[in-house]
């Protein structure tokens, strides 16, 4: 591992001198362009990186990561990516870290700057090798895709859970992505790394609720060459799905409704294997009697939910309610807790809101807290009318209750 500053490189016409190049075993793997703090990072892309790609293209034959920084802002990306696909790396050891962005904007030293997060978070030798090996891939053999901060931590946290799947009883929790943050690519990164790093003959069963989503995820696995274009892994119906589950196919992509079975007939055991990894996409939509029956009859090695909408009605929450709170992979923007009744849960939520409202009144940085309740259907216990009456009976003014 060698970092070289200001090394002259002869191009076809011009000599060029990148700010920093990081060599691994003699190959230039990481390119770093540094600008003055008064210069926008985007200028490092437009005025430097693009010129280097034109004048010394061979430098990027082995490049894995391009880094652009002015100290106050640091962005990473693939050398062939457009600037809007360059991203920040602001977490070092944990997904739970919350960097102070205002402090970064006022940083006076390198140790206080955004560069430190990139150096500490990704340039440790083991992490850099892990990233290059497992978190970089090509789509359609030409578009390089490199993992973002949340994908790197999420997949590695999930890998640890898979290694401990026996202890966790296969209940690995929820992999939460905001919309458009690369959920299907995270699935690809995860599947690739499991196959490389964990011994076994795993089958990955990817379950979705819509044909367009099923096709999209399947295409991403094909276009990143994890599976072959002609590989049969999308069963046409339930019968073919059950047949696939009796084989040792590496990947099966299916819709949840294909698990349905004729009424009146005993639901069959789907598999006796102990090495099927289930990935459930759009998990918040999957809760049903069917999904619970599938998990019981399939008996997978582990189940991971992928969703942009984490809610308490996720498949695993109903099937394995005691596990969600403890799992490291549950990266929800709230704390999951269980209560003996809906009335108790509502009272606790109201008390928490009251506490937060008191804090908000004392500190202008906080906004007035709101509590959102999801009522049940009319034939269930916690209907809109019952919930509203319960709140009124506990001294919540009618003016503070809104029904959407």
mmCIF file of C-alpha atoms in Angstrom:
data_model
loop_
_atom_site.group_PDB
_atom_site.id
_atom_site.type_symbol
_atom_site.label_atom_id
_atom_site.label_comp_id
_atom_site.label_asym_id
_atom_site.label_seq_id
_atom_site.Cartn_x
_atom_site.Cartn_y
_atom_site.Cartn_z
ATOM 1 C CA UNK A 1 0.000 0.000 0.000
ATOM 2 C CA UNK A 2 1.589 3.253 -1.138
ATOM 3 C CA UNK A 3 0.159 6.768 -1.361
ATOM 4 C CA UNK A 4 1.963 8.975 -3.899
ATOM 5 C CA UNK A 5 1.487 12.737 -4.126
ATOM 6 C CA UNK A 6 1.958 14.852 -7.247
ATOM 7 C CA UNK A 7 3.275 12.094 -9.505
ATOM 8 C CA UNK A 8 3.838 13.216 -13.107
ATOM 9 C CA UNK A 9 2.233 10.969 -15.732
ATOM 10 C CA UNK A 10 2.887 11.281 -19.459
ATOM 11 C CA UNK A 11 -0.236 11.208 -21.590
ATOM 12 C CA UNK A 12 -0.776 11.099 -25.325
ATOM 13 C CA UNK A 13 -0.157 14.830 -25.610
ATOM 14 C CA UNK A 14 0.165 16.347 -22.135
ATOM 15 C CA UNK A 15 1.800 15.496 -18.833
ATOM 16 C CA UNK A 16 -0.622 15.369 -15.914
ATOM 17 C CA UNK A 17 -0.042 15.345 -12.152
ATOM 18 C CA UNK A 18 -2.844 13.937 -9.958
ATOM 19 C CA UNK A 19 -2.871 15.132 -6.357
ATOM 20 C CA UNK A 20 -2.809 11.676 -4.702
ATOM 21 C CA UNK A 21 -2.738 8.138 -6.051
ATOM 22 C CA UNK A 22 -3.016 5.091 -3.801
ATOM 23 C CA UNK A 23 -1.231 2.031 -5.150
ATOM 24 C CA UNK A 24 -1.931 -1.540 -4.028
ATOM 25 C CA UNK A 25 0.675 -4.045 -5.194
ATOM 26 C CA UNK A 26 1.863 -1.460 -7.687
ATOM 27 C CA UNK A 27 -1.552 -0.796 -9.237
ATOM 28 C CA UNK A 28 -3.188 2.685 -8.981
ATOM 29 C CA UNK A 29 -6.464 1.754 -7.281
ATOM 30 C CA UNK A 30 -7.608 5.037 -5.715
ATOM 31 C CA UNK A 31 -7.520 8.492 -7.302
ATOM 32 C CA UNK A 32 -7.808 11.569 -5.057
ATOM 33 C CA UNK A 33 -8.235 15.155 -6.278
ATOM 34 C CA UNK A 34 -7.964 17.879 -3.638
ATOM 35 C CA UNK A 35 -9.128 21.464 -4.033
ATOM 36 C CA UNK A 36 -8.968 24.608 -1.935
ATOM 37 C CA UNK A 37 -11.898 24.983 0.452
ATOM 38 C CA UNK A 38 -13.188 27.994 -1.496
ATOM 39 C CA UNK A 39 -13.486 25.891 -4.676
ATOM 40 C CA UNK A 40 -16.593 23.777 -5.221
ATOM 41 C CA UNK A 41 -16.052 20.010 -5.318
ATOM 42 C CA UNK A 42 -17.886 19.824 -8.616
ATOM 43 C CA UNK A 43 -15.057 21.795 -10.202
ATOM 44 C CA UNK A 44 -12.678 18.981 -9.272
ATOM 45 C CA UNK A 45 -14.906 16.752 -11.375
ATOM 46 C CA UNK A 46 -15.339 19.104 -14.339
ATOM 47 C CA UNK A 47 -11.860 20.674 -14.456
ATOM 48 C CA UNK A 48 -9.657 17.843 -13.247
ATOM 49 C CA UNK A 49 -11.128 14.346 -13.374
ATOM 50 C CA UNK A 50 -12.622 14.773 -16.833
ATOM 51 C CA UNK A 51 -9.339 16.196 -18.151
ATOM 52 C CA UNK A 52 -7.369 13.305 -16.656
ATOM 53 C CA UNK A 53 -9.756 10.826 -18.258
ATOM 54 C CA UNK A 54 -9.128 12.505 -21.599
ATOM 55 C CA UNK A 55 -5.361 12.988 -21.314
ATOM 56 C CA UNK A 56 -4.169 9.973 -19.265
ATOM 57 C CA UNK A 57 -6.959 7.374 -19.680
ATOM 58 C CA UNK A 58 -4.658 4.433 -18.977
ATOM 59 C CA UNK A 59 -4.325 5.605 -15.369
ATOM 60 C CA UNK A 60 -7.933 4.513 -14.803
ATOM 61 C CA UNK A 61 -7.555 1.000 -16.200
ATOM 62 C CA UNK A 62 -7.052 -0.270 -12.626
ATOM 63 C CA UNK A 63 -8.909 2.490 -10.785
ATOM 64 C CA UNK A 64 -11.541 1.407 -8.270
ATOM 65 C CA UNK A 65 -12.496 4.616 -6.458
ATOM 66 C CA UNK A 66 -12.287 8.302 -7.361
ATOM 67 C CA UNK A 67 -12.322 10.817 -4.510
ATOM 68 C CA UNK A 68 -12.977 14.555 -4.901
ATOM 69 C CA UNK A 69 -12.607 16.874 -1.920
ATOM 70 C CA UNK A 70 -12.202 20.479 -0.871
ATOM 71 C CA UNK A 71 -11.911 19.542 2.793
ATOM 72 C CA UNK A 72 -15.379 20.798 3.668
ATOM 73 C CA UNK A 73 -17.033 18.313 1.331
ATOM 74 C CA UNK A 74 -15.722 14.940 0.130
ATOM 75 C CA UNK A 75 -17.381 12.812 -2.536
ATOM 76 C CA UNK A 76 -16.655 9.339 -3.916
ATOM 77 C CA UNK A 77 -17.622 7.770 -7.194
ATOM 78 C CA UNK A 78 -16.622 5.566 -10.096
ATOM 79 C CA UNK A 79 -14.404 7.184 -12.718
ATOM 80 C CA UNK A 80 -17.109 6.824 -15.394
ATOM 81 C CA UNK A 81 -19.960 8.115 -13.225
ATOM 82 C CA UNK A 82 -21.627 11.479 -13.720
ATOM 83 C CA UNK A 83 -21.127 13.966 -10.902
ATOM 84 C CA UNK A 84 -24.637 13.494 -9.509
ATOM 85 C CA UNK A 85 -23.693 9.862 -8.739
ATOM 86 C CA UNK A 86 -20.756 10.882 -6.520
ATOM 87 C CA UNK A 87 -21.673 10.496 -2.849
ATOM 88 C CA UNK A 88 -20.459 11.387 0.630
ATOM 89 C CA UNK A 89 -18.822 8.947 3.058
ATOM 90 C CA UNK A 90 -19.581 10.311 6.513
ATOM 91 C CA UNK A 91 -19.712 7.239 8.751
ATOM 92 C CA UNK A 92 -16.649 5.429 10.014
ATOM 93 C CA UNK A 93 -17.670 2.445 12.133
ATOM 94 C CA UNK A 94 -21.431 2.347 12.437
ATOM 95 C CA UNK A 95 -24.642 3.137 10.616
ATOM 96 C CA UNK A 96 -25.788 4.870 13.813
ATOM 97 C CA UNK A 97 -23.197 7.664 13.602
ATOM 98 C CA UNK A 98 -24.609 11.144 13.076
ATOM 99 C CA UNK A 99 -21.898 13.555 11.831
ATOM 100 C CA UNK A 100 -22.202 17.253 12.618
ATOM 101 C CA UNK A 101 -22.502 18.758 9.139
ATOM 102 C CA UNK A 102 -22.289 22.304 10.406
ATOM 103 C CA UNK A 103 -18.985 21.527 12.128
ATOM 104 C CA UNK A 104 -17.680 20.004 8.889
ATOM 105 C CA UNK A 105 -18.472 23.233 7.031
ATOM 106 C CA UNK A 106 -16.459 25.176 9.595
ATOM 107 C CA UNK A 107 -13.542 22.718 9.794
ATOM 108 C CA UNK A 108 -10.149 24.361 10.189
ATOM 109 C CA UNK A 109 -7.895 21.303 10.040
ATOM 110 C CA UNK A 110 -7.736 18.029 8.140
ATOM 111 C CA UNK A 111 -8.561 16.174 11.341
ATOM 112 C CA UNK A 112 -11.844 18.051 11.599
ATOM 113 C CA UNK A 113 -12.724 17.849 7.903
ATOM 114 C CA UNK A 114 -14.855 15.494 5.839
ATOM 115 C CA UNK A 115 -11.675 13.901 4.450
ATOM 116 C CA UNK A 116 -11.095 12.309 7.847
ATOM 117 C CA UNK A 117 -14.310 10.270 7.542
ATOM 118 C CA UNK A 118 -13.164 8.871 4.189
ATOM 119 C CA UNK A 119 -9.653 8.120 5.468
ATOM 120 C CA UNK A 120 -10.754 6.520 8.741
ATOM 121 C CA UNK A 121 -13.792 4.822 7.257
ATOM 122 C CA UNK A 122 -12.468 3.337 4.034
ATOM 123 C CA UNK A 123 -8.685 3.581 3.813
ATOM 124 C CA UNK A 124 -7.939 1.091 6.568
ATOM 125 C CA UNK A 125 -6.207 -1.696 4.636
ATOM 126 C CA UNK A 126 -8.667 -4.449 5.470
ATOM 127 C CA UNK A 127 -11.684 -2.308 4.677
ATOM 128 C CA UNK A 128 -10.274 -1.070 1.403
ATOM 129 C CA UNK A 129 -9.543 -4.614 0.230
ATOM 130 C CA UNK A 130 -13.018 -5.736 1.356
ATOM 131 C CA UNK A 131 -14.590 -2.829 -0.528
ATOM 132 C CA UNK A 132 -12.658 -3.477 -3.735
ATOM 133 C CA UNK A 133 -13.375 -7.197 -3.636
ATOM 134 C CA UNK A 134 -17.034 -7.162 -2.643
ATOM 135 C CA UNK A 135 -18.572 -3.749 -3.215
ATOM 136 C CA UNK A 136 -17.640 -2.855 -6.778
ATOM 137 C CA UNK A 137 -19.284 -4.328 -9.852
ATOM 138 C CA UNK A 138 -20.144 -3.581 -13.459
ATOM 139 C CA UNK A 139 -23.606 -3.335 -14.974
ATOM 140 C CA UNK A 140 -23.867 -4.298 -18.619
ATOM 141 C CA UNK A 141 -20.079 -4.767 -18.575
ATOM 142 C CA UNK A 142 -19.480 -1.010 -18.824
ATOM 143 C CA UNK A 143 -21.180 0.952 -16.044
ATOM 144 C CA UNK A 144 -19.147 0.659 -12.849
ATOM 145 C CA UNK A 145 -21.203 0.654 -9.650
ATOM 146 C CA UNK A 146 -19.561 1.180 -6.277
ATOM 147 C CA UNK A 147 -21.379 0.796 -2.974
ATOM 148 C CA UNK A 148 -22.459 3.788 -0.934
ATOM 149 C CA UNK A 149 -21.809 4.212 2.771
ATOM 150 C CA UNK A 150 -25.152 2.731 3.879
ATOM 151 C CA UNK A 151 -24.828 -0.241 1.512
ATOM 152 C CA UNK A 152 -21.342 -1.081 2.773
ATOM 153 C CA UNK A 153 -22.369 -1.046 6.437
ATOM 154 C CA UNK A 154 -25.740 -2.675 5.786
ATOM 155 C CA UNK A 155 -24.351 -5.622 3.851
ATOM 156 C CA UNK A 156 -21.463 -6.171 6.274
ATOM 157 C CA UNK A 157 -23.819 -6.048 9.269
ATOM 158 C CA UNK A 158 -26.004 -8.547 7.477
ATOM 159 C CA UNK A 159 -23.019 -10.790 6.769
ATOM 160 C CA UNK A 160 -22.296 -10.984 10.493
ATOM 161 C CA UNK A 161 -25.912 -11.921 11.126
ATOM 162 C CA UNK A 162 -25.743 -14.669 8.495
ATOM 163 C CA UNK A 163 -22.642 -16.081 10.166
ATOM 164 C CA UNK A 164 -24.587 -16.121 13.445
ATOM 165 C CA UNK A 165 -27.846 -17.327 11.863
ATOM 166 C CA UNK A 166 -28.072 -20.411 14.074
ATOM 167 C CA UNK A 167 -27.866 -18.333 17.234
ATOM 168 C CA UNK A 168 -30.390 -15.852 15.793
ATOM 169 C CA UNK A 169 -32.674 -18.710 14.698
ATOM 170 C CA UNK A 170 -32.546 -17.390 11.135
ATOM 171 C CA UNK A 171 -34.400 -14.196 12.021
ATOM 172 C CA UNK A 172 -32.112 -11.478 10.725
ATOM 173 C CA UNK A 173 -34.455 -8.494 10.657
ATOM 174 C CA UNK A 174 -35.116 -5.581 8.313
ATOM 175 C CA UNK A 175 -32.749 -3.979 5.793
ATOM 176 C CA UNK A 176 -34.156 -0.478 5.480
ATOM 177 C CA UNK A 177 -33.454 1.699 2.427
ATOM 178 C CA UNK A 178 -35.015 5.008 1.571
ATOM 179 C CA UNK A 179 -36.597 5.020 -1.881
ATOM 180 C CA UNK A 180 -34.084 5.199 -4.712
ATOM 181 C CA UNK A 181 -31.060 4.347 -2.541
ATOM 182 C CA UNK A 182 -30.084 1.135 -4.340
ATOM 183 C CA UNK A 183 -32.088 -1.589 -2.638
ATOM 184 C CA UNK A 184 -31.743 -4.142 -5.451
ATOM 185 C CA UNK A 185 -28.013 -3.446 -5.787
ATOM 186 C CA UNK A 186 -27.636 -4.085 -2.051
ATOM 187 C CA UNK A 187 -29.217 -7.482 -2.658
ATOM 188 C CA UNK A 188 -26.624 -8.137 -5.366
ATOM 189 C CA UNK A 189 -23.717 -7.030 -3.145
ATOM 190 C CA UNK A 190 -25.027 -9.242 -0.342
ATOM 191 C CA UNK A 191 -25.568 -12.345 -2.480
ATOM 192 C CA UNK A 192 -22.142 -12.016 -4.110
ATOM 193 C CA UNK A 193 -20.372 -11.684 -0.790
ATOM 194 C CA UNK A 194 -22.203 -14.606 0.822
ATOM 195 C CA UNK A 195 -21.211 -16.850 -2.071
ATOM 196 C CA UNK A 196 -17.591 -15.725 -1.829
ATOM 197 C CA UNK A 197 -17.120 -15.654 1.916
ATOM 198 C CA UNK A 198 -19.442 -18.194 3.549
ATOM 199 C CA UNK A 199 -19.091 -21.870 2.754
ATOM 200 C CA UNK A 200 -22.244 -23.663 1.702
ATOM 201 C CA UNK A 201 -24.542 -24.368 -1.209
ATOM 202 C CA UNK A 202 -27.024 -21.570 -0.580
ATOM 203 C CA UNK A 203 -30.141 -20.862 -2.589
ATOM 204 C CA UNK A 204 -31.311 -17.250 -2.601
ATOM 205 C CA UNK A 205 -35.096 -17.000 -2.818
ATOM 206 C CA UNK A 206 -36.122 -13.446 -3.723
ATOM 207 C CA UNK A 207 -39.822 -12.757 -3.086
ATOM 208 C CA UNK A 208 -41.672 -9.665 -4.341
ATOM 209 C CA UNK A 209 -45.310 -8.651 -4.717
ATOM 210 C CA UNK A 210 -45.299 -7.200 -8.264
ATOM 211 C CA UNK A 211 -44.199 -8.485 -11.669
ATOM 212 C CA UNK A 212 -42.402 -5.254 -12.610
ATOM 213 C CA UNK A 213 -40.399 -5.370 -9.387
ATOM 214 C CA UNK A 214 -39.615 -9.054 -9.861
ATOM 215 C CA UNK A 215 -38.358 -8.352 -13.393
ATOM 216 C CA UNK A 216 -36.335 -5.327 -12.267
ATOM 217 C CA UNK A 217 -34.480 -7.220 -9.542
ATOM 218 C CA UNK A 218 -33.929 -10.223 -11.814
ATOM 219 C CA UNK A 219 -32.490 -7.970 -14.543
ATOM 220 C CA UNK A 220 -30.075 -6.356 -12.080
ATOM 221 C CA UNK A 221 -28.742 -9.787 -11.127
ATOM 222 C CA UNK A 222 -28.394 -10.671 -14.820
ATOM 223 C CA UNK A 223 -26.820 -7.378 -15.887
ATOM 224 C CA UNK A 224 -24.244 -7.586 -13.090
ATOM 225 C CA UNK A 225 -23.467 -11.152 -14.237
ATOM 226 C CA UNK A 226 -24.344 -12.792 -10.949
ATOM 227 C CA UNK A 227 -26.607 -15.099 -12.952
ATOM 228 C CA UNK A 228 -26.688 -15.950 -16.650
ATOM 229 C CA UNK A 229 -29.157 -14.330 -19.012
ATOM 230 C CA UNK A 230 -30.638 -17.693 -20.034
ATOM 231 C CA UNK A 231 -30.645 -19.217 -16.560
ATOM 232 C CA UNK A 232 -34.125 -20.420 -15.630
ATOM 233 C CA UNK A 233 -34.873 -18.966 -12.221
ATOM 234 C CA UNK A 234 -38.289 -17.270 -12.567
ATOM 235 C CA UNK A 235 -40.964 -19.962 -12.141
ATOM 236 C CA UNK A 236 -44.051 -19.479 -14.276
ATOM 237 C CA UNK A 237 -46.482 -20.791 -11.665
ATOM 238 C CA UNK A 238 -46.771 -22.325 -8.217
ATOM 239 C CA UNK A 239 -46.145 -25.866 -9.445
ATOM 240 C CA UNK A 240 -42.888 -24.882 -11.098
ATOM 241 C CA UNK A 241 -41.890 -22.856 -8.030
ATOM 242 C CA UNK A 242 -42.347 -25.881 -5.778
ATOM 243 C CA UNK A 243 -40.299 -27.938 -8.231
ATOM 244 C CA UNK A 244 -37.507 -25.340 -8.226
ATOM 245 C CA UNK A 245 -37.413 -25.452 -4.422
ATOM 246 C CA UNK A 246 -36.647 -29.164 -4.575
ATOM 247 C CA UNK A 247 -33.471 -28.450 -6.580
ATOM 248 C CA UNK A 248 -30.253 -26.681 -5.642
ATOM 249 C CA UNK A 249 -30.699 -23.642 -7.899
ATOM 250 C CA UNK A 250 -28.567 -20.737 -6.731
ATOM 251 C CA UNK A 251 -31.276 -18.114 -7.322
ATOM 252 C CA UNK A 252 -35.066 -18.197 -7.528
ATOM 253 C CA UNK A 253 -37.118 -15.047 -8.190
ATOM 254 C CA UNK A 254 -40.844 -15.294 -7.520
ATOM 255 C CA UNK A 255 -44.019 -13.456 -6.622
ATOM 256 C CA UNK A 256 -45.641 -14.136 -3.275
ATOM 257 C CA UNK A 257 -48.935 -15.253 -4.846
ATOM 258 C CA UNK A 258 -47.219 -18.211 -6.541
ATOM 259 C CA UNK A 259 -47.013 -19.845 -3.125
ATOM 260 C CA UNK A 260 -50.806 -20.205 -3.051
ATOM 261 C CA UNK A 261 -52.189 -23.716 -2.891
ATOM 262 C CA UNK A 262 -55.589 -25.190 -3.661
ATOM 263 C CA UNK A 263 -58.122 -24.659 -0.904
ATOM 264 C CA UNK A 264 -58.982 -27.740 1.052
ATOM 265 C CA UNK A 265 -55.675 -29.408 0.311
ATOM 266 C CA UNK A 266 -52.929 -29.714 2.885
ATOM 267 C CA UNK A 267 -50.199 -27.160 2.271
ATOM 268 C CA UNK A 268 -47.055 -29.089 1.257
ATOM 269 C CA UNK A 269 -43.616 -28.860 2.812
ATOM 270 C CA UNK A 270 -41.768 -26.612 0.396
ATOM 271 C CA UNK A 271 -38.251 -27.739 1.258
ATOM 272 C CA UNK A 272 -36.337 -29.785 3.807
ATOM 273 C CA UNK A 273 -33.084 -27.927 3.172
ATOM 274 C CA UNK A 274 -31.474 -25.705 5.789
ATOM 275 C CA UNK A 275 -29.557 -23.437 3.420
ATOM 276 C CA UNK A 276 -32.226 -21.301 1.716
ATOM 277 C CA UNK A 277 -31.808 -17.573 2.258
ATOM 278 C CA UNK A 278 -35.050 -15.648 1.734
ATOM 279 C CA UNK A 279 -34.923 -12.008 0.627
ATOM 280 C CA UNK A 280 -38.337 -10.346 0.879
ATOM 281 C CA UNK A 281 -38.673 -7.080 -1.040
ATOM 282 C CA UNK A 282 -41.405 -4.540 -0.294
ATOM 283 C CA UNK A 283 -41.761 -6.447 2.959
ATOM 284 C CA UNK A 284 -44.235 -3.980 4.440
ATOM 285 C CA UNK A 285 -46.803 -5.175 1.860
ATOM 286 C CA UNK A 286 -46.275 -8.871 2.444
ATOM 287 C CA UNK A 287 -48.072 -9.456 5.713
ATOM 288 C CA UNK A 288 -50.756 -12.083 5.213
ATOM 289 C CA UNK A 289 -51.740 -15.543 6.329
ATOM 290 C CA UNK A 290 -50.014 -16.803 3.175
ATOM 291 C CA UNK A 291 -46.665 -15.211 4.011
ATOM 292 C CA UNK A 292 -46.689 -16.724 7.487
ATOM 293 C CA UNK A 293 -47.564 -20.155 6.068
ATOM 294 C CA UNK A 294 -44.750 -19.869 3.517
ATOM 295 C CA UNK A 295 -42.177 -19.185 6.234
ATOM 296 C CA UNK A 296 -43.392 -22.120 8.300
ATOM 297 C CA UNK A 297 -43.392 -24.559 5.380
ATOM 298 C CA UNK A 298 -40.145 -23.330 3.868
ATOM 299 C CA UNK A 299 -38.122 -23.275 7.104
ATOM 300 C CA UNK A 300 -35.367 -21.099 5.587
ATOM 301 C CA UNK A 301 -31.838 -20.709 6.922
ATOM 302 C CA UNK A 302 -32.558 -17.021 7.365
ATOM 303 C CA UNK A 303 -34.982 -14.319 6.248
ATOM 304 C CA UNK A 304 -34.094 -10.725 5.434
ATOM 305 C CA UNK A 305 -36.651 -8.051 4.669
ATOM 306 C CA UNK A 306 -35.836 -5.196 2.309
ATOM 307 C CA UNK A 307 -38.133 -2.196 2.446
ATOM 308 C CA UNK A 308 -38.270 1.570 2.008
ATOM 309 C CA UNK A 309 -41.318 1.673 4.285
ATOM 310 C CA UNK A 310 -40.510 0.099 7.650
ATOM 311 C CA UNK A 311 -43.690 -0.534 9.606
ATOM 312 C CA UNK A 312 -44.736 -2.813 12.430
ATOM 313 C CA UNK A 313 -46.713 -5.043 10.061
ATOM 314 C CA UNK A 314 -43.633 -6.401 8.307
ATOM 315 C CA UNK A 315 -43.544 -10.148 7.730
ATOM 316 C CA UNK A 316 -40.929 -10.778 10.387
ATOM 317 C CA UNK A 317 -42.691 -8.622 12.921
ATOM 318 C CA UNK A 318 -45.680 -10.950 12.855
ATOM 319 C CA UNK A 319 -43.750 -14.175 12.470
ATOM 320 C CA UNK A 320 -40.909 -13.360 14.840
ATOM 321 C CA UNK A 321 -42.082 -10.430 17.016
ATOM 322 C CA UNK A 322 -39.573 -10.929 19.806
ATOM 323 C CA UNK A 323 -36.529 -10.553 17.565
ATOM 324 C CA UNK A 324 -36.960 -7.225 15.780
ATOM 325 C CA UNK A 325 -35.908 -4.968 18.619
ATOM 326 C CA UNK A 326 -32.599 -6.700 19.234
ATOM 327 C CA UNK A 327 -31.337 -7.148 15.681
ATOM 328 C CA UNK A 328 -28.486 -4.932 14.560
ATOM 329 C CA UNK A 329 -29.969 -4.955 11.074
ATOM 330 C CA UNK A 330 -33.148 -3.218 12.193
ATOM 331 C CA UNK A 331 -32.167 0.274 11.114
ATOM 332 C CA UNK A 332 -35.556 1.875 11.653
ATOM 333 C CA UNK A 333 -36.070 5.551 12.478
ATOM 334 C CA UNK A 334 -37.909 4.559 15.657
ATOM 335 C CA UNK A 335 -37.667 2.096 18.521
ATOM 336 C CA UNK A 336 -39.737 -1.056 18.183
ATOM 337 C CA UNK A 337 -41.455 -2.086 21.402
ATOM 338 C CA UNK A 338 -44.141 -4.607 22.312
ATOM 339 C CA UNK A 339 -47.098 -3.889 24.603
ATOM 340 C CA UNK A 340 -49.759 -6.166 26.062
ATOM 341 C CA UNK A 341 -52.567 -4.203 24.382
ATOM 342 C CA UNK A 342 -53.149 -1.410 21.889
ATOM 343 C CA UNK A 343 -54.445 0.795 24.715
ATOM 344 C CA UNK A 344 -51.111 0.457 26.545
ATOM 345 C CA UNK A 345 -49.198 1.229 23.346
ATOM 346 C CA UNK A 346 -51.269 4.377 22.733
ATOM 347 C CA UNK A 347 -50.803 5.608 26.303
ATOM 348 C CA UNK A 348 -47.035 5.117 26.093
ATOM 349 C CA UNK A 349 -46.947 7.020 22.784
ATOM 350 C CA UNK A 350 -48.962 9.880 24.267
ATOM 351 C CA UNK A 351 -46.649 10.046 27.300
ATOM 352 C CA UNK A 352 -43.582 10.089 25.040
ATOM 353 C CA UNK A 353 -45.077 12.896 22.957
ATOM 354 C CA UNK A 354 -45.742 14.907 26.110
ATOM 355 C CA UNK A 355 -42.128 14.485 27.220
ATOM 356 C CA UNK A 356 -40.793 15.494 23.804
ATOM 357 C CA UNK A 357 -43.150 18.479 23.680
ATOM 358 C CA UNK A 358 -41.670 19.681 26.965
ATOM 359 C CA UNK A 359 -38.167 19.446 25.524
ATOM 360 C CA UNK A 360 -39.233 21.204 22.332
ATOM 361 C CA UNK A 361 -40.667 24.097 24.321
ATOM 362 C CA UNK A 362 -37.296 24.644 25.987
ATOM 363 C CA UNK A 363 -35.047 24.247 22.933
ATOM 364 C CA UNK A 364 -35.698 26.019 19.638
ATOM 365 C CA UNK A 365 -33.768 23.331 17.731
ATOM 366 C CA UNK A 366 -36.676 20.924 18.213
ATOM 367 C CA UNK A 367 -40.026 21.070 16.439
ATOM 368 C CA UNK A 368 -43.362 20.236 18.019
ATOM 369 C CA UNK A 369 -43.672 16.424 18.080
ATOM 370 C CA UNK A 370 -46.572 14.570 16.462
ATOM 371 C CA UNK A 371 -47.917 11.090 17.093
ATOM 372 C CA UNK A 372 -49.300 9.052 14.195
ATOM 373 C CA UNK A 373 -51.609 6.116 14.852
ATOM 374 C CA UNK A 374 -52.699 3.557 12.266
ATOM 375 C CA UNK A 375 -56.217 2.393 13.138
ATOM 376 C CA UNK A 376 -57.541 -1.045 12.186
ATOM 377 C CA UNK A 377 -60.475 -2.015 9.999
ATOM 378 C CA UNK A 378 -64.047 -1.734 11.251
ATOM 379 C CA UNK A 379 -64.355 -5.357 12.348
ATOM 380 C CA UNK A 380 -61.164 -5.241 14.429
ATOM 381 C CA UNK A 381 -60.414 -4.030 17.930
ATOM 382 C CA UNK A 382 -58.715 -0.677 17.345
ATOM 383 C CA UNK A 383 -60.998 1.169 14.923
ATOM 384 C CA UNK A 384 -60.824 4.892 14.192
ATOM 385 C CA UNK A 385 -63.845 5.629 16.414
ATOM 386 C CA UNK A 386 -62.530 3.551 19.329
ATOM 387 C CA UNK A 387 -59.096 5.116 19.068
ATOM 388 C CA UNK A 388 -60.492 8.641 18.989
ATOM 389 C CA UNK A 389 -62.780 7.967 21.964
ATOM 390 C CA UNK A 390 -59.856 6.472 23.900
ATOM 391 C CA UNK A 391 -57.778 9.620 23.309
ATOM 392 C CA UNK A 392 -60.639 11.908 24.348
ATOM 393 C CA UNK A 393 -61.179 9.855 27.505
ATOM 394 C CA UNK A 394 -57.532 10.425 28.381
ATOM 395 C CA UNK A 395 -57.707 14.210 28.206
ATOM 396 C CA UNK A 396 -56.435 14.736 24.664
ATOM 397 C CA UNK A 397 -58.373 17.806 23.350
ATOM 398 C CA UNK A 398 -60.508 17.162 20.289
ATOM 399 C CA UNK A 399 -58.767 20.059 18.523
ATOM 400 C CA UNK A 400 -55.482 18.138 18.704
ATOM 401 C CA UNK A 401 -56.898 15.002 17.060
ATOM 402 C CA UNK A 402 -56.980 14.832 13.259
ATOM 403 C CA UNK A 403 -58.289 11.873 11.271
ATOM 404 C CA UNK A 404 -56.745 11.397 7.816
#
